[in-house]
């Protein structure tokens, strides 16, 4: 089958973004007088729930079931603030693409491959990342951008990769997915995609059974 498109996850795959997400969550909790603090080991466990709102709800249920529970709307408002804070953190600069990412995307474009995104994070965060790392809005780099707000079931459900495939109007046999986590791999595989995994700082111990290849970085990756 001819390769026609590459579909990339964002968080952990294009860049090591999770420390900026973690800081944005903690800054938001503090700004709202909420006594939650997510350290690295806790965040590592919480990342198994994809999506920031879903992660806060799961944390509240698992760690503070003895307290009055914040409603979905309250959590959604906190998440809105968290997104604004994340965008602010990335705007300061300093976040870099993972090794090999910029070069692979350039080579793929030159080779006539189409480029897409399938991420559980929301659209403002994708633009914040591309502006920070490429100095361009996401649409100048990726033809199709499937983000968390557009689906009801986030990863590990296949919906986000299926949405990207639909928008590309391609079948999975003609595409290759790039992921960094077990949930992302399950999502891509569920959509029928061959998947290259580059584990990130938070996913090194995940089970990547079923991946086409597991490699430390995309440096020199041969398309
Ligand atoms: C990444 C996530 C996201 C980010 C935070 O998953 O799980 O939830 O941690 O994003 P993936 P939001 O890389 O598999 O897409 O807070 O914007 O939801
Ligand atoms: Mg990821």
Short mmCIF file of C-alpha atoms and ligand atoms in Angstrom, two decimals:
data_model
loop_
_atom_site.label_atom_id
_atom_site.label_comp_id
_atom_site.label_asym_id
_atom_site.label_seq_id
_atom_site.Cartn_x
_atom_site.Cartn_y
_atom_site.Cartn_z
CA UNK A 1 0.00 0.00 0.00
CA UNK A 2 1.26 3.50 -0.83
CA UNK A 3 1.95 5.80 2.09
CA UNK A 4 -0.04 9.02 1.63
CA UNK A 5 -0.27 10.68 5.06
CA UNK A 6 1.32 10.87 8.49
CA UNK A 7 -0.92 11.42 11.53
CA UNK A 8 0.76 12.79 14.64
CA UNK A 9 -0.24 12.83 18.28
CA UNK A 10 0.84 16.11 19.94
CA UNK A 11 1.52 15.76 23.69
CA UNK A 12 4.63 13.69 24.29
CA UNK A 13 5.11 12.96 20.57
CA UNK A 14 5.84 16.32 18.93
CA UNK A 15 7.28 17.75 22.17
CA UNK A 16 7.64 16.92 25.86
CA UNK A 17 4.64 19.04 26.83
CA UNK A 18 3.43 17.25 29.95
CA UNK A 19 5.53 19.28 32.40
CA UNK A 20 3.94 22.45 31.01
CA UNK A 21 0.48 20.85 31.32
CA UNK A 22 1.29 19.80 34.91
CA UNK A 23 2.45 23.33 35.79
CA UNK A 24 -0.71 24.79 34.20
CA UNK A 25 -2.92 22.47 36.29
CA UNK A 26 -1.06 23.28 39.53
CA UNK A 27 -1.03 27.05 38.85
CA UNK A 28 -4.78 26.92 38.19
CA UNK A 29 -5.50 24.99 41.39
CA UNK A 30 -3.46 27.52 43.38
CA UNK A 31 -5.07 30.56 41.73
CA UNK A 32 -8.49 29.16 42.70
CA UNK A 33 -7.53 28.39 46.31
CA UNK A 34 -7.82 24.63 45.70
CA UNK A 35 -5.39 22.55 47.79
CA UNK A 36 -4.59 20.05 45.01
CA UNK A 37 -0.94 19.62 43.93
CA UNK A 38 0.09 17.11 41.27
CA UNK A 39 3.72 16.04 41.67
CA UNK A 40 5.56 13.98 39.04
CA UNK A 41 4.75 10.47 40.39
CA UNK A 42 1.08 11.37 40.88
CA UNK A 43 0.84 13.01 37.45
CA UNK A 44 2.40 9.92 35.90
CA UNK A 45 -0.50 7.88 37.31
CA UNK A 46 -3.11 10.52 36.43
CA UNK A 47 -1.94 10.66 32.79
CA UNK A 48 -3.52 7.23 32.32
CA UNK A 49 -6.77 9.22 32.10
CA UNK A 50 -6.56 11.23 28.88
CA UNK A 51 -8.08 14.71 28.69
CA UNK A 52 -7.67 17.40 31.34
CA UNK A 53 -11.32 17.57 32.47
CA UNK A 54 -11.55 13.78 32.62
CA UNK A 55 -8.24 13.70 34.56
CA UNK A 56 -9.49 16.20 37.18
CA UNK A 57 -12.76 14.29 37.61
CA UNK A 58 -10.89 10.98 37.98
CA UNK A 59 -8.48 12.53 40.52
CA UNK A 60 -11.33 14.03 42.57
CA UNK A 61 -13.18 10.70 42.68
CA UNK A 62 -10.05 8.69 43.54
CA UNK A 63 -8.37 11.02 46.06
CA UNK A 64 -11.09 13.25 47.55
CA UNK A 65 -14.24 11.14 47.59
CA UNK A 66 -14.77 12.20 51.23
CA UNK A 67 -15.29 15.87 50.22
CA UNK A 68 -18.13 17.61 48.37
CA UNK A 69 -17.47 16.92 44.68
CA UNK A 70 -16.95 19.72 42.17
CA UNK A 71 -19.55 19.61 39.44
CA UNK A 72 -18.71 19.00 35.79
CA UNK A 73 -19.31 22.70 35.09
CA UNK A 74 -16.91 23.75 37.84
CA UNK A 75 -14.29 21.34 36.49
CA UNK A 76 -14.90 22.68 32.96
CA UNK A 77 -14.30 26.25 34.19
CA UNK A 78 -11.06 25.20 35.91
CA UNK A 79 -10.03 23.49 32.68
CA UNK A 80 -10.75 26.65 30.67
CA UNK A 81 -8.38 28.52 33.00
CA UNK A 82 -5.83 25.72 32.77
CA UNK A 83 -5.84 25.97 28.96
CA UNK A 84 -5.31 29.75 29.16
CA UNK A 85 -2.42 29.22 31.57
CA UNK A 86 -0.86 26.53 29.33
CA UNK A 87 -1.01 28.87 26.33
CA UNK A 88 0.65 31.58 28.47
CA UNK A 89 3.43 29.19 29.58
CA UNK A 90 4.18 28.16 25.99
CA UNK A 91 4.12 31.79 24.82
CA UNK A 92 7.06 32.51 27.14
CA UNK A 93 9.00 30.05 24.95
CA UNK A 94 11.58 27.46 25.84
CA UNK A 95 9.68 24.35 24.73
CA UNK A 96 11.40 22.47 21.93
CA UNK A 97 10.27 19.83 19.47
CA UNK A 98 11.53 16.33 20.17
CA UNK A 99 14.56 15.18 18.21
CA UNK A 100 13.81 14.44 14.57
CA UNK A 101 10.28 15.89 14.53
CA UNK A 102 10.96 19.11 12.57
CA UNK A 103 13.12 17.27 10.06
CA UNK A 104 10.61 14.43 9.53
CA UNK A 105 7.76 16.87 8.97
CA UNK A 106 9.86 18.83 6.48
CA UNK A 107 10.95 15.70 4.60
CA UNK A 108 7.39 14.33 4.55
CA UNK A 109 6.05 17.60 3.11
CA UNK A 110 8.79 17.63 0.45
CA UNK A 111 7.93 14.02 -0.43
CA UNK A 112 4.29 15.00 -1.01
CA UNK A 113 2.92 13.24 2.06
CA UNK A 114 -0.11 14.82 3.72
CA UNK A 115 0.13 15.76 7.40
CA UNK A 116 -2.49 15.48 10.15
CA UNK A 117 -2.90 15.77 13.92
CA UNK A 118 -4.95 13.53 16.24
CA UNK A 119 -4.75 14.78 19.83
CA UNK A 120 -6.87 14.70 22.98
CA UNK A 121 -5.77 18.20 23.86
CA UNK A 122 -7.72 21.20 22.62
CA UNK A 123 -7.12 23.41 19.60
CA UNK A 124 -5.68 26.47 21.40
CA UNK A 125 -2.96 24.22 22.83
CA UNK A 126 -2.02 22.88 19.39
CA UNK A 127 -1.62 26.41 18.04
CA UNK A 128 0.34 27.44 21.15
CA UNK A 129 2.76 24.59 20.46
CA UNK A 130 3.23 25.23 16.74
CA UNK A 131 3.69 28.97 17.36
CA UNK A 132 6.23 28.27 20.11
CA UNK A 133 8.17 25.60 18.18
CA UNK A 134 7.72 26.58 14.49
CA UNK A 135 6.62 30.22 14.78
CA UNK A 136 3.51 29.37 12.69
CA UNK A 137 -0.15 28.53 13.32
CA UNK A 138 -0.97 24.81 13.13
CA UNK A 139 -2.88 25.12 9.83
CA UNK A 140 0.32 26.18 8.05
CA UNK A 141 1.87 22.83 8.97
CA UNK A 142 -1.00 20.35 9.20
CA UNK A 143 -3.80 19.96 6.66
CA UNK A 144 -6.09 18.13 9.12
CA UNK A 145 -6.27 18.83 12.87
CA UNK A 146 -8.48 16.54 14.98
CA UNK A 147 -8.66 17.71 18.62
CA UNK A 148 -10.33 16.59 21.84
CA UNK A 149 -13.29 19.00 21.70
CA UNK A 150 -14.44 17.41 18.42
CA UNK A 151 -15.16 13.93 19.82
CA UNK A 152 -17.15 12.48 22.69
CA UNK A 153 -14.74 9.60 23.33
CA UNK A 154 -11.07 10.54 23.73
CA UNK A 155 -8.11 8.13 23.48
CA UNK A 156 -7.90 5.10 23.94
CA UNK A 157 -11.13 5.16 21.86
CA UNK A 158 -10.34 5.26 18.12
CA UNK A 159 -12.55 8.33 17.45
CA UNK A 160 -9.78 10.95 17.09
CA UNK A 161 -7.77 8.93 14.58
CA UNK A 162 -10.99 7.98 12.76
CA UNK A 163 -11.90 11.67 12.57
CA UNK A 164 -8.48 12.51 11.11
CA UNK A 165 -8.83 9.67 8.57
CA UNK A 166 -12.32 10.88 7.63
CA UNK A 167 -11.10 14.42 7.09
CA UNK A 168 -8.16 13.17 5.03
CA UNK A 169 -10.58 10.89 3.14
CA UNK A 170 -7.97 8.16 3.29
CA UNK A 171 -8.08 4.60 4.52
CA UNK A 172 -5.78 3.56 7.38
CA UNK A 173 -3.66 1.39 5.06
CA UNK A 174 -2.39 4.56 3.39
CA UNK A 175 -1.42 6.31 6.62
CA UNK A 176 1.06 5.98 9.47
CA UNK A 177 0.40 7.13 13.05
CA UNK A 178 2.94 8.52 15.53
CA UNK A 179 2.27 8.16 19.25
CA UNK A 180 4.03 8.18 22.62
CA UNK A 181 1.60 6.44 24.99
CA UNK A 182 -0.29 3.20 25.48
CA UNK A 183 -3.66 4.97 25.25
CA UNK A 184 -2.57 6.71 22.05
CA UNK A 185 -1.33 3.45 20.53
CA UNK A 186 -4.64 1.73 21.37
CA UNK A 187 -6.53 4.62 19.77
CA UNK A 188 -4.48 4.50 16.55
CA UNK A 189 -4.60 0.70 16.37
CA UNK A 190 -8.36 0.82 16.99
CA UNK A 191 -8.64 2.99 13.87
CA UNK A 192 -6.65 0.38 11.93
CA UNK A 193 -3.40 2.35 11.74
CA UNK A 194 0.16 1.10 11.81
CA UNK A 195 1.83 3.06 14.59
CA UNK A 196 5.35 4.21 15.35
CA UNK A 197 5.88 4.84 19.07
CA UNK A 198 8.47 7.19 20.56
CA UNK A 199 7.96 6.91 24.34
CA UNK A 200 8.17 10.21 26.21
CA UNK A 201 9.46 10.97 29.72
CA UNK A 202 6.14 9.88 31.24
CA UNK A 203 5.48 6.77 29.13
CA UNK A 204 8.77 4.86 29.12
CA UNK A 205 7.25 1.96 31.09
CA UNK A 206 4.04 1.62 29.05
CA UNK A 207 3.18 -1.58 27.20
CA UNK A 208 3.51 -0.92 23.47
CA UNK A 209 2.46 -4.35 22.24
CA UNK A 210 1.06 -4.01 18.73
CA UNK A 211 3.20 -1.03 17.65
CA UNK A 212 4.84 -1.30 14.24
CA UNK A 213 8.05 0.02 15.82
CA UNK A 214 9.12 1.47 19.17
CA UNK A 215 12.06 3.87 18.79
CA UNK A 216 13.62 6.37 21.17
CA UNK A 217 13.27 9.37 18.83
CA UNK A 218 12.24 10.18 15.24
CA UNK A 219 15.77 11.30 14.37
CA UNK A 220 16.60 9.87 10.93
CA UNK A 221 13.26 8.06 10.71
CA UNK A 222 12.99 6.65 7.19
CA UNK A 223 9.68 7.28 5.47
C1 LIG B 1 -2.44 13.96 26.22
C2 LIG B 1 -3.39 14.22 27.29
C3 LIG B 1 -3.85 15.56 27.50
C4 LIG B 1 -2.90 16.55 28.12
C5 LIG B 1 -3.70 17.71 28.62
O1 LIG B 1 -2.86 12.76 25.57
O2 LIG B 1 -3.84 13.34 27.95
O3 LIG B 1 -4.92 15.46 28.38
O4 LIG B 1 -2.22 15.93 29.20
O5 LIG B 1 -4.59 18.15 27.68
P1 LIG B 1 -2.45 12.38 24.08
P2 LIG B 1 -5.95 18.94 28.04
O6 LIG B 1 -1.05 12.84 23.88
O7 LIG B 1 -2.56 10.88 24.07
O8 LIG B 1 -3.40 13.01 23.10
O9 LIG B 1 -5.87 19.41 29.45
O10 LIG B 1 -5.99 20.07 27.05
O11 LIG B 1 -7.09 17.97 27.85
MG1 LIG B 2 0.64 11.74 23.62
#
